PDB file of C-alpha atoms in Angstrom:
ATOM      1  CA  UNK A 983     127.118  98.409  -2.631  1.00 68.00           C
ATOM      2  CA  UNK A 984     123.597  97.796  -1.385  1.00 74.00           C
ATOM      3  CA  UNK A 985     122.348  99.848   1.497  1.00 77.00           C
ATOM      4  CA  UNK A 986     122.283  97.079   4.077  1.00 76.00           C
ATOM      5  CA  UNK A 987     126.072  96.639   3.783  1.00 74.00           C
ATOM      6  CA  UNK A 988     126.963 100.298   4.376  1.00 75.00           C
ATOM      7  CA  UNK A 989     127.637  99.994   8.124  1.00 76.00           C
ATOM      8  CA  UNK A 990     130.764 101.081  10.068  1.00 73.00           C
ATOM      9  CA  UNK A 991     131.397  97.521  11.131  1.00 71.00           C
ATOM     10  CA  UNK A 992     132.333  96.687   7.541  1.00 76.00           C
ATOM     11  CA  UNK A 993     135.190  98.160   5.587  1.00 78.00           C
ATOM     12  CA  UNK A 994     135.751  98.354   1.847  1.00 80.00           C
ATOM     13  CA  UNK A 995     139.063  97.092   0.526  1.00 83.00           C
ATOM     14  CA  UNK A 996     140.194  97.787  -3.011  1.00 87.00           C
ATOM     15  CA  UNK A 997     141.628  94.688  -4.720  1.00 88.00           C
ATOM     16  CA  UNK A 998     143.266  94.309  -8.158  1.00 89.00           C
ATOM     17  CA  UNK A 999     142.468  90.993  -9.840  1.00 90.00           C
ATOM     18  CA  UNK A1000     144.750  89.093 -12.239  1.00 92.00           C
ATOM     19  CA  UNK A1001     142.480  90.085 -15.084  1.00 91.00           C
ATOM     20  CA  UNK A1002     143.449  93.728 -14.298  1.00 89.00           C
ATOM     21  CA  UNK A1003     140.093  94.657 -12.935  1.00 89.00           C
ATOM     22  CA  UNK A1004     139.478  96.802  -9.793  1.00 87.00           C
ATOM     23  CA  UNK A1005     137.054  95.175  -7.385  1.00 85.00           C
ATOM     24  CA  UNK A1006     135.876  96.238  -3.905  1.00 81.00           C
ATOM     25  CA  UNK A1007     135.732  93.508  -1.295  1.00 82.00           C
ATOM     26  CA  UNK A1008     133.809  93.870   1.940  1.00 78.00           C
ATOM     27  CA  UNK A1009     135.385  92.802   5.244  1.00 76.00           C
ATOM     28  CA  UNK A1010     133.933  92.538   8.783  1.00 72.00           C
ATOM     29  CA  UNK A1011     135.778  94.597  11.421  1.00 71.00           C
ATOM     30  CA  UNK A1012     136.093  93.712  15.086  1.00 70.00           C
ATOM     31  CA  UNK A1013     135.882  96.466  17.648  1.00 76.00           C
ATOM     32  CA  UNK A1014     138.938  97.603  19.592  1.00 83.00           C
ATOM     33  CA  UNK A1015     139.865  96.334  23.097  1.00 88.00           C
ATOM     34  CA  UNK A1016     137.851  97.658  25.997  1.00 89.00           C
ATOM     35  CA  UNK A1017     139.687 100.027  28.317  1.00 91.00           C
ATOM     36  CA  UNK A1018     139.488 100.988  32.013  1.00 91.00           C
ATOM     37  CA  UNK A1019     137.324 104.036  32.694  1.00 86.00           C
ATOM     38  CA  UNK A1020     139.919 105.686  34.916  1.00 89.00           C
ATOM     39  CA  UNK A1021     143.422 104.917  33.752  1.00 91.00           C
ATOM     40  CA  UNK A1022     142.859 103.817  30.167  1.00 90.00           C
ATOM     41  CA  UNK A1023     144.635 100.434  30.446  1.00 91.00           C
ATOM     42  CA  UNK A1024     143.352  97.475  28.471  1.00 90.00           C
ATOM     43  CA  UNK A1025     140.841  95.238  30.247  1.00 91.00           C
ATOM     44  CA  UNK A1026     141.200  91.430  30.215  1.00 88.00           C
ATOM     45  CA  UNK A1027     138.268  90.842  27.933  1.00 88.00           C
ATOM     46  CA  UNK A1028     138.222  89.287  24.451  1.00 84.00           C
ATOM     47  CA  UNK A1029     137.201  91.161  21.346  1.00 85.00           C
ATOM     48  CA  UNK A1030     133.687  90.179  20.430  1.00 82.00           C
ATOM     49  CA  UNK A1031     131.503  90.979  17.445  1.00 78.00           C
ATOM     50  CA  UNK A1032     128.029  92.230  18.250  1.00 77.00           C
ATOM     51  CA  UNK A1033     126.479  88.874  17.389  1.00 79.00           C
ATOM     52  CA  UNK A1034     128.840  86.939  19.707  1.00 82.00           C
ATOM     53  CA  UNK A1035     128.143  89.412  22.483  1.00 85.00           C
ATOM     54  CA  UNK A1036     124.425  88.975  22.178  1.00 89.00           C
ATOM     55  CA  UNK A1037     124.628  85.195  22.528  1.00 92.00           C
ATOM     56  CA  UNK A1038     126.862  85.044  25.598  1.00 92.00           C
ATOM     57  CA  UNK A1039     125.370  85.254  29.121  1.00 93.00           C
ATOM     58  CA  UNK A1040     126.214  88.317  31.193  1.00 91.00           C
ATOM     59  CA  UNK A1041     128.502  86.492  33.603  1.00 89.00           C
ATOM     60  CA  UNK A1042     130.819  85.457  30.811  1.00 89.00           C
ATOM     61  CA  UNK A1043     131.371  89.024  29.614  1.00 90.00           C
ATOM     62  CA  UNK A1044     132.613  90.585  32.848  1.00 89.00           C
ATOM     63  CA  UNK A1045     134.657  89.640  35.921  1.00 90.00           C
ATOM     64  CA  UNK A1046     132.843  88.621  39.110  1.00 91.00           C
ATOM     65  CA  UNK A1047     133.840  91.419  41.459  1.00 91.00           C
ATOM     66  CA  UNK A1048     132.567  94.929  42.266  1.00 91.00           C
ATOM     67  CA  UNK A1049     133.222  97.674  39.750  1.00 91.00           C
ATOM     68  CA  UNK A1050     133.775  95.385  36.737  1.00 90.00           C
ATOM     69  CA  UNK A1051     134.217  98.333  34.369  1.00 90.00           C
ATOM     70  CA  UNK A1052     137.475  99.310  36.062  1.00 91.00           C
ATOM     71  CA  UNK A1053     140.798  97.496  36.019  1.00 91.00           C
ATOM     72  CA  UNK A1054     141.713  95.746  39.240  1.00 90.00           C
ATOM     73  CA  UNK A1055     144.292  98.305  40.496  1.00 92.00           C
ATOM     74  CA  UNK A1056     141.829 101.150  40.039  1.00 93.00           C
ATOM     75  CA  UNK A1057     139.131  99.126  41.865  1.00 93.00           C
ATOM     76  CA  UNK A1058     141.422  98.641  44.882  1.00 93.00           C
ATOM     77  CA  UNK A1059     142.087 102.373  45.065  1.00 93.00           C
ATOM     78  CA  UNK A1060     138.362 103.047  44.960  1.00 92.00           C
ATOM     79  CA  UNK A1061     137.553 100.595  47.776  1.00 92.00           C
ATOM     80  CA  UNK A1062     140.349 101.988  49.953  1.00 91.00           C
ATOM     81  CA  UNK A1063     138.836 105.447  49.592  1.00 90.00           C
ATOM     82  CA  UNK A1064     135.511 104.063  50.818  1.00 86.00           C
ATOM     83  CA  UNK A1065     137.032 102.887  54.104  1.00 85.00           C
ATOM     84  CA  UNK A1066     138.951 106.084  54.813  1.00 79.00           C
TER      85      UNK A1066
ATOM     86  CA  UNK B1187     147.422 103.460  63.459  1.00 73.00           C
ATOM     87  CA  UNK B1188     145.603 100.284  62.534  1.00 84.00           C
ATOM     88  CA  UNK B1189     147.710  97.145  62.451  1.00 90.00           C
ATOM     89  CA  UNK B1190     146.796  93.667  61.178  1.00 91.00           C
ATOM     90  CA  UNK B1191     146.538  91.538  64.349  1.00 91.00           C
ATOM     91  CA  UNK B1192     144.247  88.939  65.878  1.00 93.00           C
ATOM     92  CA  UNK B1193     140.692  90.302  66.140  1.00 92.00           C
ATOM     93  CA  UNK B1194     141.130  93.275  63.798  1.00 93.00           C
ATOM     94  CA  UNK B1195     138.157  94.069  61.588  1.00 93.00           C
ATOM     95  CA  UNK B1196     139.344  94.510  57.966  1.00 93.00           C
ATOM     96  CA  UNK B1197     137.866  94.979  54.548  1.00 93.00           C
ATOM     97  CA  UNK B1198     138.881  92.881  51.576  1.00 93.00           C
ATOM     98  CA  UNK B1199     140.008  95.016  48.618  1.00 93.00           C
ATOM     99  CA  UNK B1200     140.705  92.382  45.971  1.00 91.00           C
ATOM    100  CA  UNK B1201     138.938  89.483  44.380  1.00 89.00           C
ATOM    101  CA  UNK B1202     135.346  88.297  44.318  1.00 90.00           C
ATOM    102  CA  UNK B1203     134.777  89.222  47.971  1.00 90.00           C
ATOM    103  CA  UNK B1204     136.072  92.792  47.639  1.00 92.00           C
ATOM    104  CA  UNK B1205     134.238  95.436  49.589  1.00 91.00           C
ATOM    105  CA  UNK B1206     133.184  93.111  52.437  1.00 93.00           C
ATOM    106  CA  UNK B1207     134.214  93.080  56.102  1.00 93.00           C
ATOM    107  CA  UNK B1208     136.180  90.243  57.711  1.00 93.00           C
ATOM    108  CA  UNK B1209     137.984  89.477  60.947  1.00 94.00           C
ATOM    109  CA  UNK B1210     141.605  88.325  61.317  1.00 94.00           C
ATOM    110  CA  UNK B1211     141.883  85.052  63.255  1.00 94.00           C
ATOM    111  CA  UNK B1212     145.589  84.307  63.570  1.00 92.00           C
ATOM    112  CA  UNK B1213     148.920  86.126  63.534  1.00 92.00           C
ATOM    113  CA  UNK B1214     150.413  87.050  60.148  1.00 91.00           C
ATOM    114  CA  UNK B1215     153.060  84.703  58.838  1.00 91.00           C
ATOM    115  CA  UNK B1216     155.007  84.723  55.524  1.00 93.00           C
ATOM    116  CA  UNK B1217     152.686  87.443  54.233  1.00 92.00           C
ATOM    117  CA  UNK B1218     149.499  85.393  54.759  1.00 94.00           C
ATOM    118  CA  UNK B1219     146.718  85.459  57.309  1.00 94.00           C
ATOM    119  CA  UNK B1220     143.618  83.358  58.104  1.00 93.00           C
ATOM    120  CA  UNK B1221     140.477  85.400  57.781  1.00 94.00           C
ATOM    121  CA  UNK B1222     136.769  84.785  58.389  1.00 93.00           C
ATOM    122  CA  UNK B1223     133.530  86.790  58.067  1.00 86.00           C
ATOM    123  CA  UNK B1224     131.970  84.647  59.397  1.00 88.00           C
ATOM    124  CA  UNK B1225     129.836  83.510  56.503  1.00 89.00           C
ATOM    125  CA  UNK B1226     126.531  83.963  58.369  1.00 89.00           C
ATOM    126  CA  UNK B1227     127.192  87.692  58.762  1.00 90.00           C
ATOM    127  CA  UNK B1228     129.420  89.000  55.968  1.00 90.00           C
ATOM    128  CA  UNK B1229     129.487  86.162  53.414  1.00 90.00           C
ATOM    129  CA  UNK B1230     133.241  85.697  53.653  1.00 92.00           C
ATOM    130  CA  UNK B1231     134.431  82.139  54.090  1.00 92.00           C
ATOM    131  CA  UNK B1232     137.144  81.039  56.481  1.00 92.00           C
ATOM    132  CA  UNK B1233     140.356  80.874  54.503  1.00 92.00           C
ATOM    133  CA  UNK B1234     143.884  82.108  53.880  1.00 94.00           C
ATOM    134  CA  UNK B1235     144.383  85.592  52.554  1.00 93.00           C
ATOM    135  CA  UNK B1236     147.289  87.788  51.414  1.00 94.00           C
ATOM    136  CA  UNK B1237     148.054  90.778  53.653  1.00 94.00           C
ATOM    137  CA  UNK B1238     148.214  93.129  50.703  1.00 93.00           C
ATOM    138  CA  UNK B1239     144.617  92.276  49.784  1.00 94.00           C
ATOM    139  CA  UNK B1240     143.259  93.465  53.186  1.00 93.00           C
ATOM    140  CA  UNK B1241     142.743  96.985  54.535  1.00 92.00           C
ATOM    141  CA  UNK B1242     142.445  97.280  58.329  1.00 93.00           C
ATOM    142  CA  UNK B1243     139.805  99.491  60.016  1.00 92.00           C
ATOM    143  CA  UNK B1244     139.741 101.146  63.443  1.00 91.00           C
ATOM    144  CA  UNK B1245     137.657  98.433  65.101  1.00 91.00           C
ATOM    145  CA  UNK B1246     139.103  95.421  66.907  1.00 92.00           C
ATOM    146  CA  UNK B1247     137.525  92.466  68.715  1.00 91.00           C
ATOM    147  CA  UNK B1248     138.806  90.759  71.858  1.00 91.00           C
ATOM    148  CA  UNK B1249     139.078  87.176  70.642  1.00 91.00           C
ATOM    149  CA  UNK B1250     141.739  84.570  71.136  1.00 91.00           C
ATOM    150  CA  UNK B1251     143.986  83.289  68.404  1.00 90.00           C
ATOM    151  CA  UNK B1252     142.504  80.463  66.344  1.00 87.00           C
ATOM    152  CA  UNK B1253     138.921  80.923  67.601  1.00 88.00           C
ATOM    153  CA  UNK B1254     136.128  79.384  65.594  1.00 88.00           C
ATOM    154  CA  UNK B1255     133.264  81.023  63.769  1.00 88.00           C
ATOM    155  CA  UNK B1256     130.749  80.938  66.648  1.00 90.00           C
ATOM    156  CA  UNK B1257     133.108  82.971  68.887  1.00 90.00           C
ATOM    157  CA  UNK B1258     133.555  85.542  66.127  1.00 91.00           C
ATOM    158  CA  UNK B1259     129.792  85.733  65.594  1.00 90.00           C
ATOM    159  CA  UNK B1260     129.267  86.431  69.313  1.00 90.00           C
ATOM    160  CA  UNK B1261     131.779  89.243  69.124  1.00 90.00           C
ATOM    161  CA  UNK B1262     129.956  90.807  66.189  1.00 90.00           C
ATOM    162  CA  UNK B1263     126.595  90.698  67.939  1.00 89.00           C
ATOM    163  CA  UNK B1264     127.973  92.112  71.178  1.00 90.00           C
ATOM    164  CA  UNK B1265     129.784  95.014  69.564  1.00 88.00           C
ATOM    165  CA  UNK B1266     126.843  96.579  67.716  1.00 86.00           C
ATOM    166  CA  UNK B1267     128.931  97.076  64.596  1.00 87.00           C
ATOM    167  CA  UNK B1268     126.492  95.367  62.244  1.00 86.00           C
ATOM    168  CA  UNK B1269     124.172  98.397  62.266  1.00 85.00           C
ATOM    169  CA  UNK B1270     127.009 100.919  62.436  1.00 85.00           C
ATOM    170  CA  UNK B1271     128.839  99.592  59.388  1.00 85.00           C
ATOM    171  CA  UNK B1272     125.531  98.922  57.587  1.00 84.00           C
ATOM    172  CA  UNK B1273     126.228  95.256  56.957  1.00 85.00           C
ATOM    173  CA  UNK B1274     123.405  93.357  55.266  1.00 85.00           C
ATOM    174  CA  UNK B1275     123.086  89.931  56.877  1.00 86.00           C
ATOM    175  CA  UNK B1276     122.100  87.242  54.323  1.00 84.00           C
ATOM    176  CA  UNK B1277     118.363  86.515  54.399  1.00 84.00           C
ATOM    177  CA  UNK B1278     118.498  82.800  55.118  1.00 83.00           C
ATOM    178  CA  UNK B1279     120.501  83.394  58.278  1.00 79.00           C
ATOM    179  CA  UNK B1280     118.236  86.319  59.256  1.00 77.00           C
ATOM    180  CA  UNK B1281     115.155  84.076  59.288  1.00 61.00           C
ATOM    181  CA  UNK B1282     116.892  81.503  61.474  1.00 55.00           C
ATOM    182  CA  UNK B1283     117.608  84.184  64.075  1.00 53.00           C
ATOM    183  CA  UNK B1284     114.019  85.355  64.113  1.00 51.00           C
ATOM    184  CA  UNK B1285     112.651  81.836  64.514  1.00 49.00           C
ATOM    185  CA  UNK B1286     115.001  81.233  67.438  1.00 49.00           C
ATOM    186  CA  UNK B1287     113.651  84.349  69.200  1.00 45.00           C
TER     187      UNK B1287
END
């Protein structure tokens, strides 16, 4: 496999052809779902490849509220602590 | 203990306006309340809000039920809470105040 294709975003899959040959196919992998920094629950964001993420504007990749890296229950706990 | 009632200063804890101060304007009913910033001071618009998305503070204003935004704005200016709570007034309304003076 040539050097440019040896990244972790691509996986090698071994395939057996009808002519009884072994061939390696290359497949693009998507990253896993993003998780909350505090509790580890899944965030409501889609899975994006790096190219799709580069082309989208910032406001379409996060929610429009404070602490967008946390899930909403964890954000409410954090704001309550600020008042008290 | 702080209770949600007319004139109570609260902070919103959910949604786009989370982390900002607001004032309760009418009595709670069916789990909902009308709330206003007003918009010239805290950027919160006058609308309905769920009680569970509000956290009351120790401060309370002496306003009547159903009062409009100008009465609430007078209460804010008279109380001196804008500096104490470190509220950043939006710049376009700040310039209007300076030109009036």
